[in-house]
PDB file of C-alpha atoms in Angstrom:
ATOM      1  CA  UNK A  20     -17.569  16.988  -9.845  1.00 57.00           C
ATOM      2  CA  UNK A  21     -13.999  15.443  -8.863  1.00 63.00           C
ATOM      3  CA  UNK A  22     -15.861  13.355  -6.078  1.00 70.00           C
ATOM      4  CA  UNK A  23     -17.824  11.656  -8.190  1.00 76.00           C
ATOM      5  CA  UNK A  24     -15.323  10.411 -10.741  1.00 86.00           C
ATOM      6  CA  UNK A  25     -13.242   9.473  -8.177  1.00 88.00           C
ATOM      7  CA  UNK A  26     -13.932   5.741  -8.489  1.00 90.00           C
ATOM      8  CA  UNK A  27     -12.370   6.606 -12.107  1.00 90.00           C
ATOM      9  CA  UNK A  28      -8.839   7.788 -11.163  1.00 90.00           C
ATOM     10  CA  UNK A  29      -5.960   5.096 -11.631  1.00 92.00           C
ATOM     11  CA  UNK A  30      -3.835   6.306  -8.369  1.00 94.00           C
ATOM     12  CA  UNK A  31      -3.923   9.042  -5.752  1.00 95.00           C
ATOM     13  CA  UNK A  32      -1.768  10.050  -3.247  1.00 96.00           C
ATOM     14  CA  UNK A  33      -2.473  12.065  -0.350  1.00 94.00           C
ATOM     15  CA  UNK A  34       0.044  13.669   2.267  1.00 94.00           C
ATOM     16  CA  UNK A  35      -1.753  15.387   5.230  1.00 93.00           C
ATOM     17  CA  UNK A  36      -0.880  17.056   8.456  1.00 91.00           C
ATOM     18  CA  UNK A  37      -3.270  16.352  10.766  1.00 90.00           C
ATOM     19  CA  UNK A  38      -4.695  19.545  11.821  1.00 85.00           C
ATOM     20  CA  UNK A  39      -5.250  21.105   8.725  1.00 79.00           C
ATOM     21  CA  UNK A  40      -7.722  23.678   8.543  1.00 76.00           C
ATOM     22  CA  UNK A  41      -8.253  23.354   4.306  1.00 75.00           C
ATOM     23  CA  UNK A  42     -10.252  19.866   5.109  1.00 82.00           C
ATOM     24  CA  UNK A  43     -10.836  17.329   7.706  1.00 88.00           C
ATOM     25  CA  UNK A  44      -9.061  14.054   7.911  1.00 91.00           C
ATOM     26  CA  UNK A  45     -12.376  12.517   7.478  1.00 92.00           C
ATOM     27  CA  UNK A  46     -12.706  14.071   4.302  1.00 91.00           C
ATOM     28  CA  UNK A  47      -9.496  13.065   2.878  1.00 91.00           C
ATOM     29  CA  UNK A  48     -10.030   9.453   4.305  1.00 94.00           C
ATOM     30  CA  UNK A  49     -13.229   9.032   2.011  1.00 93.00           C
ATOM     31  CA  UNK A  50     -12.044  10.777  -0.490  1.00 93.00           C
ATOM     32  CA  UNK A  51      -8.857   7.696  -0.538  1.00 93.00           C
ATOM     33  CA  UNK A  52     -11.551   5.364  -0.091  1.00 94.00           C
ATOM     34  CA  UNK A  53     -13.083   6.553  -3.316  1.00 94.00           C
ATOM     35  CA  UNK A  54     -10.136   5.563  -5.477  1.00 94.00           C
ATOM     36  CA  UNK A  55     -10.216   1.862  -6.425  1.00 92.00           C
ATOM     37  CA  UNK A  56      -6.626   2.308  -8.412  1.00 92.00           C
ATOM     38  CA  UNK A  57      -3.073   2.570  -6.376  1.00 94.00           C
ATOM     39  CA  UNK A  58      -3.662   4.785  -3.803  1.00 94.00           C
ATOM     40  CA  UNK A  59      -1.690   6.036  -0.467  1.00 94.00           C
ATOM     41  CA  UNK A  60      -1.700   8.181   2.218  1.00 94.00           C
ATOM     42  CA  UNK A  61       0.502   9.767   4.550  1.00 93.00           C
ATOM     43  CA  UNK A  62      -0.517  11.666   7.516  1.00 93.00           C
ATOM     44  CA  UNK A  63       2.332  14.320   9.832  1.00 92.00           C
ATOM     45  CA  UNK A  64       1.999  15.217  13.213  1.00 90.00           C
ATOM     46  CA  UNK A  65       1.312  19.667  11.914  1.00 86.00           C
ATOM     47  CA  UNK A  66      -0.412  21.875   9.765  1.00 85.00           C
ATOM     48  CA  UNK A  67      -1.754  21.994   6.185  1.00 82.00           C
ATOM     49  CA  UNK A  68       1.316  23.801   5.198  1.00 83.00           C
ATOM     50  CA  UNK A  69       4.453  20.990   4.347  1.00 87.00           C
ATOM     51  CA  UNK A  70       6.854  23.733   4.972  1.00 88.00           C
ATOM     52  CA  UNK A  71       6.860  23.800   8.163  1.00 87.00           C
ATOM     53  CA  UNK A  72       7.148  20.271   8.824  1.00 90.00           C
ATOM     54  CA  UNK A  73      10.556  18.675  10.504  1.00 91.00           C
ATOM     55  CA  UNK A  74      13.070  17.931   7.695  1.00 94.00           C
ATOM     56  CA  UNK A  75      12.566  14.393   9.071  1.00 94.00           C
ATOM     57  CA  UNK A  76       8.467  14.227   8.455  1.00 93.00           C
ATOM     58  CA  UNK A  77       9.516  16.017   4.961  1.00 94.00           C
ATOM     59  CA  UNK A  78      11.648  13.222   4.223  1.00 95.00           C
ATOM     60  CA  UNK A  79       9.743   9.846   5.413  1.00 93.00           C
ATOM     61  CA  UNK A  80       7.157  11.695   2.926  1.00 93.00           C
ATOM     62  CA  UNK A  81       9.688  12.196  -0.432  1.00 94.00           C
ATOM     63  CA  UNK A  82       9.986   8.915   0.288  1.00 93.00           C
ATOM     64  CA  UNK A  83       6.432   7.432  -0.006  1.00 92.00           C
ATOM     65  CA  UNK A  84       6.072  10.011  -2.570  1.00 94.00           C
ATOM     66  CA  UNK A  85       8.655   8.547  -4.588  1.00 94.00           C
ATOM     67  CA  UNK A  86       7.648   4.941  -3.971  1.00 92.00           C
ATOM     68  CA  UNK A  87       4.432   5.705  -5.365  1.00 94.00           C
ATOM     69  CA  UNK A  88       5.174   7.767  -8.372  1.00 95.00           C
ATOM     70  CA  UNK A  89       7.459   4.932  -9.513  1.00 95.00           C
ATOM     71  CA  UNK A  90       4.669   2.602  -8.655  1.00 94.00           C
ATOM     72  CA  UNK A  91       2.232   4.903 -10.616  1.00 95.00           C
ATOM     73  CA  UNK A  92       4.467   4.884 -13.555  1.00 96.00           C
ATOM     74  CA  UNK A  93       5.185   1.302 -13.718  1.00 95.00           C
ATOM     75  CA  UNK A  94       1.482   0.112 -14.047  1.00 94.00           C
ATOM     76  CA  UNK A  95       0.782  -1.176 -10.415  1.00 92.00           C
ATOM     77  CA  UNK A  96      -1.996  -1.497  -8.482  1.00 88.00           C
ATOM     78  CA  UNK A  97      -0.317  -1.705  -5.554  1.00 88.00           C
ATOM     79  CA  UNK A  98       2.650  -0.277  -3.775  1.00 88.00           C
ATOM     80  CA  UNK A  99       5.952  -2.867  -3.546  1.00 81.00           C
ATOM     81  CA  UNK A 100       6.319  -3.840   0.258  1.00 72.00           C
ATOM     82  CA  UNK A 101       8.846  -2.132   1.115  1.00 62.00           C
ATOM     83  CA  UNK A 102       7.169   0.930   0.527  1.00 63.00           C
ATOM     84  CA  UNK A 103       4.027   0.008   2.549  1.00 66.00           C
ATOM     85  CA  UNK A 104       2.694   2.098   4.935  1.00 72.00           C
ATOM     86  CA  UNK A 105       1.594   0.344   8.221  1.00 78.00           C
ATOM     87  CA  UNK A 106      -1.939  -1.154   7.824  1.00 84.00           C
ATOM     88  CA  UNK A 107      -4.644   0.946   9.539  1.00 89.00           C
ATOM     89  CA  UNK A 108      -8.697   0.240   9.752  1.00 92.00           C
ATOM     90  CA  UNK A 109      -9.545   3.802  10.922  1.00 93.00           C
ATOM     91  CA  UNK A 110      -8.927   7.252  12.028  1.00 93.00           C
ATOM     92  CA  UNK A 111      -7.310   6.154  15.447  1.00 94.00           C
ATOM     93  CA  UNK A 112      -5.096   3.503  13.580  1.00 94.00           C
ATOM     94  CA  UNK A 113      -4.594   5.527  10.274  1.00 94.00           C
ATOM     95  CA  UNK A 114      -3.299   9.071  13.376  1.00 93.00           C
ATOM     96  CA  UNK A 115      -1.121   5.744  14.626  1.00 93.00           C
ATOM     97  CA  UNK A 116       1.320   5.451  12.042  1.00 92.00           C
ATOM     98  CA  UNK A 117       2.801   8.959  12.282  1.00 91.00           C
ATOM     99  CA  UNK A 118       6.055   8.543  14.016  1.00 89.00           C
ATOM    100  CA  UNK A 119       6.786  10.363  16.929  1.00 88.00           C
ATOM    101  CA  UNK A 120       7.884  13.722  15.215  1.00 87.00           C
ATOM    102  CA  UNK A 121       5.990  17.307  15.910  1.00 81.00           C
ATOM    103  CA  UNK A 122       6.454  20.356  13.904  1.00 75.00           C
ATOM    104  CA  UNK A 123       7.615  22.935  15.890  1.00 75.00           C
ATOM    105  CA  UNK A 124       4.763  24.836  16.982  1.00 74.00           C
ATOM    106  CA  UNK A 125       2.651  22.139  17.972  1.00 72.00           C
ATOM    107  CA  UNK A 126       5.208  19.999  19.718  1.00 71.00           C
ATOM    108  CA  UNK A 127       4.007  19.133  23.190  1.00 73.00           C
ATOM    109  CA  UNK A 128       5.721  21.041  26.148  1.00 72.00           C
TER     110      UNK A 128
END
């Protein structure tokens, strides 16, 4: 299965809205912590679906995206620091360093 020769891949990159129904953030954390190559992970206050996402969110994660891809490319095994996400140590820290930015239809009233 993919799982298992995850410890195999030389980068992943994940980009997840937090309450996506397609898998837990749980799953996607241990699936990252499978990887041993360059790996990152963005998380976005919305839904599985990137779409709806504020142009802002969409951006911060071109960004990251782009970062790591030209990481990737070059050979790396880790991303330059500029393009380093703030460090987290779990769930709570890792939901932490979403900005303050809600897709529409979850935006608190």
């Amino acid at each position: 299965s993919a799982d298992a020769n995850m410890p195999k891949w030389p980068a992943v990159f994940f980009a997840k809205g937090l309450w996506d129904r397609a898998e837990s953030l749980e799953g996607t954390v241990a699936a990252y912590d499978r990887v041993r190559g360059l790996k990152d992970i963005v998380v976005s206050r919305g839904p599985h679906s990137m779409e709806t996402w504020p142009r802002q969110e969409l951006d911060r994660v071109r960004g990251r995206m782009v970062a790591f891809a030209t990481a990737a490319v070059q050979g790396r095994t880790t991303l330059p620091q500029a393009a380093q996400a703030p460090q987290w140590t779990d769930l709570k820290g890792l939901v932490a360093t979403t900005p303050d930015v809600w897709e529409m239809s979850s935006k608190p009233r």
